[in-house]
CSV table of C-alpha atoms and ligand atoms in Angstrom, one decimal:
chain,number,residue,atom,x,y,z
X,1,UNK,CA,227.9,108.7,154.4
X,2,UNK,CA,231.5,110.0,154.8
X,3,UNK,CA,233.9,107.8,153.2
X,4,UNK,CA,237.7,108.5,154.5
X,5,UNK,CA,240.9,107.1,153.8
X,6,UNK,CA,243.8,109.6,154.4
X,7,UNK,CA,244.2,110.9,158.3
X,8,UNK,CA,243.2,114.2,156.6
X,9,UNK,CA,239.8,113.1,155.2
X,10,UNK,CA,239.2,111.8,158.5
X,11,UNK,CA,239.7,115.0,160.6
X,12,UNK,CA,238.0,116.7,158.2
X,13,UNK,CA,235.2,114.5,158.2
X,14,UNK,CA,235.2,114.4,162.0
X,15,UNK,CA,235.2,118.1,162.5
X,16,UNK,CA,232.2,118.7,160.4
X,17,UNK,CA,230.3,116.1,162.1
X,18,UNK,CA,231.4,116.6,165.2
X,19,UNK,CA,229.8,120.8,164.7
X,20,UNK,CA,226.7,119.1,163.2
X,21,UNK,CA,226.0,116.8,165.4
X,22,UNK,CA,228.1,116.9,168.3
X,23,UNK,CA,230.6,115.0,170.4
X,24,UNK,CA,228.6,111.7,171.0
X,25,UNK,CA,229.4,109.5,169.1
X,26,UNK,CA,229.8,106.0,168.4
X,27,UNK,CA,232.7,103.6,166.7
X,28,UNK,CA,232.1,100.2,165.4
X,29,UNK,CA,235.7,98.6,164.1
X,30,UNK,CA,235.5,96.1,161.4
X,31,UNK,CA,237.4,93.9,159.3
X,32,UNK,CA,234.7,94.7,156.6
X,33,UNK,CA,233.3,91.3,155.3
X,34,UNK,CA,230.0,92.7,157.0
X,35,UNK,CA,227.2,90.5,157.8
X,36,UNK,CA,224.5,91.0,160.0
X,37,UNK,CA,226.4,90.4,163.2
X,38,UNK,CA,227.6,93.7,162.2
X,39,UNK,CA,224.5,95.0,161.3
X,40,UNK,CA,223.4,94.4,165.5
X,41,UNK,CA,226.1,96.8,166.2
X,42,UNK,CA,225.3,99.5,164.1
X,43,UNK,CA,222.0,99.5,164.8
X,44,UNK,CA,222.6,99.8,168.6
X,45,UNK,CA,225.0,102.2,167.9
X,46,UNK,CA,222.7,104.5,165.5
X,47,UNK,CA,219.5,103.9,168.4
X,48,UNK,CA,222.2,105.1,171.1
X,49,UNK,CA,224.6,108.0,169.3
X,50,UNK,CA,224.3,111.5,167.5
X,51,UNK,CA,226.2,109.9,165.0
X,52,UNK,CA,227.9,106.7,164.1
X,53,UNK,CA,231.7,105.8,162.6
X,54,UNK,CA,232.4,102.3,161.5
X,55,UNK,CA,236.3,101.7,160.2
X,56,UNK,CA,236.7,98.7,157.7
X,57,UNK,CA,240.7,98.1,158.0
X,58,UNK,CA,242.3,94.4,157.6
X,59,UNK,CA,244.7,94.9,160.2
X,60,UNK,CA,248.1,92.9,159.4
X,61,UNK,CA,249.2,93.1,163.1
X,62,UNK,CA,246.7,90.6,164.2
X,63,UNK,CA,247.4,87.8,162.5
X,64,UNK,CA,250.0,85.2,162.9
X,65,UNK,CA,250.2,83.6,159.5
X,66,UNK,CA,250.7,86.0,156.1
X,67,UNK,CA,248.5,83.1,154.3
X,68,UNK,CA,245.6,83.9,156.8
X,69,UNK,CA,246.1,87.5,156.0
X,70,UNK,CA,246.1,87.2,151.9
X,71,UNK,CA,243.2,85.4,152.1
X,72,UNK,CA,240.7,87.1,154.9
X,73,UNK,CA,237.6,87.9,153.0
X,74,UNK,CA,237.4,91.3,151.4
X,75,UNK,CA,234.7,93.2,149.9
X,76,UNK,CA,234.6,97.0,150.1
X,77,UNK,CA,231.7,97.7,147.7
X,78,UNK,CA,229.0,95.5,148.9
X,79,UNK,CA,230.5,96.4,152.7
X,80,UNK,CA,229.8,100.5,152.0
X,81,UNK,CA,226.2,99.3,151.0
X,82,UNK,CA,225.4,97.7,154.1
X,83,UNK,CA,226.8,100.5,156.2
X,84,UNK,CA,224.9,103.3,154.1
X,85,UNK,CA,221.8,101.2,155.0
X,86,UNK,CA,222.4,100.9,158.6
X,87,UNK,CA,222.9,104.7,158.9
X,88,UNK,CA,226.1,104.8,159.2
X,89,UNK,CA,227.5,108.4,159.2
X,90,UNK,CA,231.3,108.3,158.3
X,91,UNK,CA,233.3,104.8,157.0
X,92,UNK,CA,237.1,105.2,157.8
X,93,UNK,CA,238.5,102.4,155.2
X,94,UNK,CA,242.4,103.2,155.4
X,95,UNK,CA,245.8,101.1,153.9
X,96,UNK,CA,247.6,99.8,156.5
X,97,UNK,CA,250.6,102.4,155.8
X,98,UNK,CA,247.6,105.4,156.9
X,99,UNK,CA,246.8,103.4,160.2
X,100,UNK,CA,250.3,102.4,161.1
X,101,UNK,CA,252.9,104.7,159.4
X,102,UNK,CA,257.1,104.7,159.3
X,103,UNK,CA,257.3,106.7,162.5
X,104,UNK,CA,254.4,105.7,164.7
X,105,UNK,CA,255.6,103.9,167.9
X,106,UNK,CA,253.2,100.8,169.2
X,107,UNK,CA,252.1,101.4,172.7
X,108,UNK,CA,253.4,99.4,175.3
X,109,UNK,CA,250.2,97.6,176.2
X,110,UNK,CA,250.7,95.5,179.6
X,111,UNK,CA,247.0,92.8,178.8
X,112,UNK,CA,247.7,91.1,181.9
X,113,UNK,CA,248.1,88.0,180.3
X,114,UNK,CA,244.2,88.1,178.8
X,115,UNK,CA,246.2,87.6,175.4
X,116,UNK,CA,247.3,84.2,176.7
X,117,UNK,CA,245.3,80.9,176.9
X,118,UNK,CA,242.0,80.0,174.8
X,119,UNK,CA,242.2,81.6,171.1
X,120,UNK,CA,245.4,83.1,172.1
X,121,UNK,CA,247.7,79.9,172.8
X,122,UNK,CA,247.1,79.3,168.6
X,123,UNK,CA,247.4,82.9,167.3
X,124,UNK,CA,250.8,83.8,169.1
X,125,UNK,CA,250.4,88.0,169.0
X,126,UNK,CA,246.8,88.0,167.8
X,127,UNK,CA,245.0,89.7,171.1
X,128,UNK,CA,247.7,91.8,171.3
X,129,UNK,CA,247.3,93.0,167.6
X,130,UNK,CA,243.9,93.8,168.2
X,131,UNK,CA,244.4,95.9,171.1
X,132,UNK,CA,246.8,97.8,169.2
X,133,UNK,CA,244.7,98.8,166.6
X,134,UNK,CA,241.4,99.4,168.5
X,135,UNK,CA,243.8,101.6,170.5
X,136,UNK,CA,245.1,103.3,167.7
X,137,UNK,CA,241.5,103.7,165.7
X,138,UNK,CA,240.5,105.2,169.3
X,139,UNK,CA,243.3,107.8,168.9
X,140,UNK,CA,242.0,108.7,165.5
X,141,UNK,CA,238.4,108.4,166.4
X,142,UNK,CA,237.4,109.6,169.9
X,143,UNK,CA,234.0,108.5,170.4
X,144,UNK,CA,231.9,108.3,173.6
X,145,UNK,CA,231.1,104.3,172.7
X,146,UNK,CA,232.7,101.6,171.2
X,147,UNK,CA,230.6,98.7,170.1
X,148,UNK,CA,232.1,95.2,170.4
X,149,UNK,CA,230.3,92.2,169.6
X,150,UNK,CA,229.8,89.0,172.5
X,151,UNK,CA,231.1,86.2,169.4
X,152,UNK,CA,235.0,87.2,170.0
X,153,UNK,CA,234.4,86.6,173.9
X,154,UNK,CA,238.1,87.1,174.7
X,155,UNK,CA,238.5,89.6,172.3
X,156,UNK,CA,236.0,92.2,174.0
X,157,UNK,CA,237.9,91.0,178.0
X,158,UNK,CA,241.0,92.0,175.9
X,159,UNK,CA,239.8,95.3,174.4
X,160,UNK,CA,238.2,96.5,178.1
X,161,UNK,CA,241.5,95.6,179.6
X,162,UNK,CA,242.8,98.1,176.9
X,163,UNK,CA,239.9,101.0,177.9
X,164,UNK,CA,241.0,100.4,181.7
X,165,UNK,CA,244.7,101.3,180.7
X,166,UNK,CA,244.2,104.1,178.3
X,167,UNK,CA,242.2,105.5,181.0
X,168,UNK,CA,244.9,105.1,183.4
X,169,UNK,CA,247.6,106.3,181.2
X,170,UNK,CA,245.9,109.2,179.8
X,171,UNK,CA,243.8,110.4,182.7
X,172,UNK,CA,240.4,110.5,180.3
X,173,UNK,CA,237.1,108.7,180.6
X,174,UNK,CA,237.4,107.0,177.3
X,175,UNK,CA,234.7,105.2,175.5
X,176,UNK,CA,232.2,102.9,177.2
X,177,UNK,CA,232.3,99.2,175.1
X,178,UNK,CA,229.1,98.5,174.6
X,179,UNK,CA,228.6,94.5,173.9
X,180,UNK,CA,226.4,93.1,171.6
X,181,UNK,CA,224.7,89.7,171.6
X,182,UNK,CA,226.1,87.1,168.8
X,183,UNK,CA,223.9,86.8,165.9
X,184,UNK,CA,223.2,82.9,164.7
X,185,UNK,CA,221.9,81.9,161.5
X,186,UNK,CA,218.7,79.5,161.3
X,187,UNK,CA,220.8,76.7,162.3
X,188,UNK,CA,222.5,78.3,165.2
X,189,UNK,CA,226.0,78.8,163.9
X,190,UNK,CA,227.5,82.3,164.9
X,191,UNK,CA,227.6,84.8,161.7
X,192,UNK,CA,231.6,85.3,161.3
X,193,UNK,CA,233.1,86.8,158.2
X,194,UNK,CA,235.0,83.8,158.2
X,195,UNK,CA,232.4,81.8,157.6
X,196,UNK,CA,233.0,82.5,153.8
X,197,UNK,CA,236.1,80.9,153.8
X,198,UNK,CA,234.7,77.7,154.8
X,199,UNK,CA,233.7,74.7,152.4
X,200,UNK,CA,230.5,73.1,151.7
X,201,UNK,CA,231.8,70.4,154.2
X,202,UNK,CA,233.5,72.5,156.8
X,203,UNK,CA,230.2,74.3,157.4
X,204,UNK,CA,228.2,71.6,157.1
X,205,UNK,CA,230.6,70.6,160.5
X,206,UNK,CA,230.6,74.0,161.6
X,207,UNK,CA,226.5,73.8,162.0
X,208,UNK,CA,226.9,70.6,163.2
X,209,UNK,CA,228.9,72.1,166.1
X,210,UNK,CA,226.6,74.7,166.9
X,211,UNK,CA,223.6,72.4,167.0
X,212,UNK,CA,225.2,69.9,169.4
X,213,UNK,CA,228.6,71.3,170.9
X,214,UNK,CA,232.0,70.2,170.3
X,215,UNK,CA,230.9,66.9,172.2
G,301,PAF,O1,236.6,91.8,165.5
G,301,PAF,C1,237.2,92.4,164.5
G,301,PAF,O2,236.7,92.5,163.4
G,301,PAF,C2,238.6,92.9,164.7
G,301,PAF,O3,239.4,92.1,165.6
G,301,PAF,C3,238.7,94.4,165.2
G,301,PAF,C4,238.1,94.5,166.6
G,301,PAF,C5,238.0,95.2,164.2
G,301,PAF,C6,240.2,94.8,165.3
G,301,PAF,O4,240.8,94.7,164.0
C-alpha cells in the first residue's frame, strides 16, 4: 500500500498506479476511525476497481464546533492496518494545510438547499463542508467511482448534488457514487466512528434507539 501525504507523493503515487493498472479506479473518503462500515466500502470497491484509494483526512471545514473537532476520534496506525487488509492500493492521509492551502479558492457550490433541514438545521456549514472536500479530494484523486456509505443518508443526496454540478461545470462524466448499505452491530446500532466517543450509558441509549426507534 501507497501511503501519501504531500500533493507530490500523491501524483507520484497516482501516476505509477495509474500505468500499472490503469485509469479505473475507485475512491473511498474517510475520516479514518475505520470500522467495518468502512470495511463494506472497500471491499465493494476492490470487487469493482483495478485499484482502490482511500483518503483518511479530519476535515476542519465540516464541523461547526472547534470542541467537536479536537476531539473526533483519531487513529492512524490501527486505520493503515485495516486498509492494508482490505486491499487497499494507495492511503492519501494529508494535514489540512496539504488539502486546503493559503491560495486555494473554495468552489462556489450552489446544494440547492440539500445542506438545509434534518442534520443540517444543527451543524450550520456541515453539508456544505463535506461537499467541499469530497470536491476537492475529487480534484486530487480522479477516479471512475466514489464509494459513499447509506448511514450519512443526507450526506450521500448532498455529495450527488455535488457530482451533478461538477459535471455541469466542468463538462466531464465524473465519478459514479456508488452507495453502500449501513453496517449494524449485533444489536442493530449503525457502526459510526463516533460511536467511540460515546459512554457506557449513551450507548447503552444509542442501542436502545436502534432496537426500538426514537419512539
Ligand atoms: O463521511 C465522512 O467520513 C466524511 O463526511 C467524508 C465524506 C469523508 C468527508 O470528509
Amino acid at each position: 500500500m501507497l501511503v501519501t501525504r504531500t500533493l507530490e507523493e500523491l501524483r507520484e503515487a497516482l501516476a505509477s498506479l495509474e500505468s500499472s493498472k490503469g485509469k479505473d479506479g475507485g475512491l473511498v473518503p474517510t475520516m479514518g476511525a475505520l470500522h467495518e462500515g468502512h470495511g463494506a466500502l472497500m471491499r465493494v470497491a476492490r470487487l469493482s476497481k483495478a485499484w482502490v484509494a482511500a483518503t483518511i483526512f479530519v476535515n476542519p471545514l465540516q464541523f461547526n464546533r472547534p470542541d467537536d473537532l479536537a476531539r473526533y476520534p483519531r487513529r492512524e496506525e490501527e486505520d493503515f492496518r485495516l486498509l492494508q487488509e482490505h486491499g487497499v492500493d494507495l492511503v492519501f492521509a494529508p494535514s489540512p494545510e496539504v488539502v486546503f492551502p493559503q491560495d486555494w479558492v473554495a468552489p462556489d457550490l450552489d446544494l440547492n438547499g440539500l445542506d438545509l433541514p434534518w442534520e443540517g438545521a444543527f451543524r450550520p456549514g456541515h453539508f456544505k463542508g463535506v461537499a467541499t472536500v469530497v470536491s476537492r479530494l475529487l480534484d486530487l484523486i480522479p477516479c471512475a467511482n466514489l464509494y459513499m456509505g447509506l448511514k450519512d443518508y443526507q450526506q450521500c443526496l448532498v455529495v450527488e448534488r455535488l457530482l451533478h454540478l461538477r459535471k455541469a461545470m466542468l463538462g466531464l462524466p465524473g465519478p459514479a457514487m456508488v452507495q453502500v448499505p449501513t453496517v449494524r452491530d449485533a444489536d442493530g446500532l449503525a457502526l459510526s466512528s463516533r460511536n467511540l466517543l460515546l459512554t457506557p450509558d449513551q450507548l447503552a441509549r444509542a442501542k436502545g434507539i436502534a432496537r426500538t426507534g426514537p419512539g
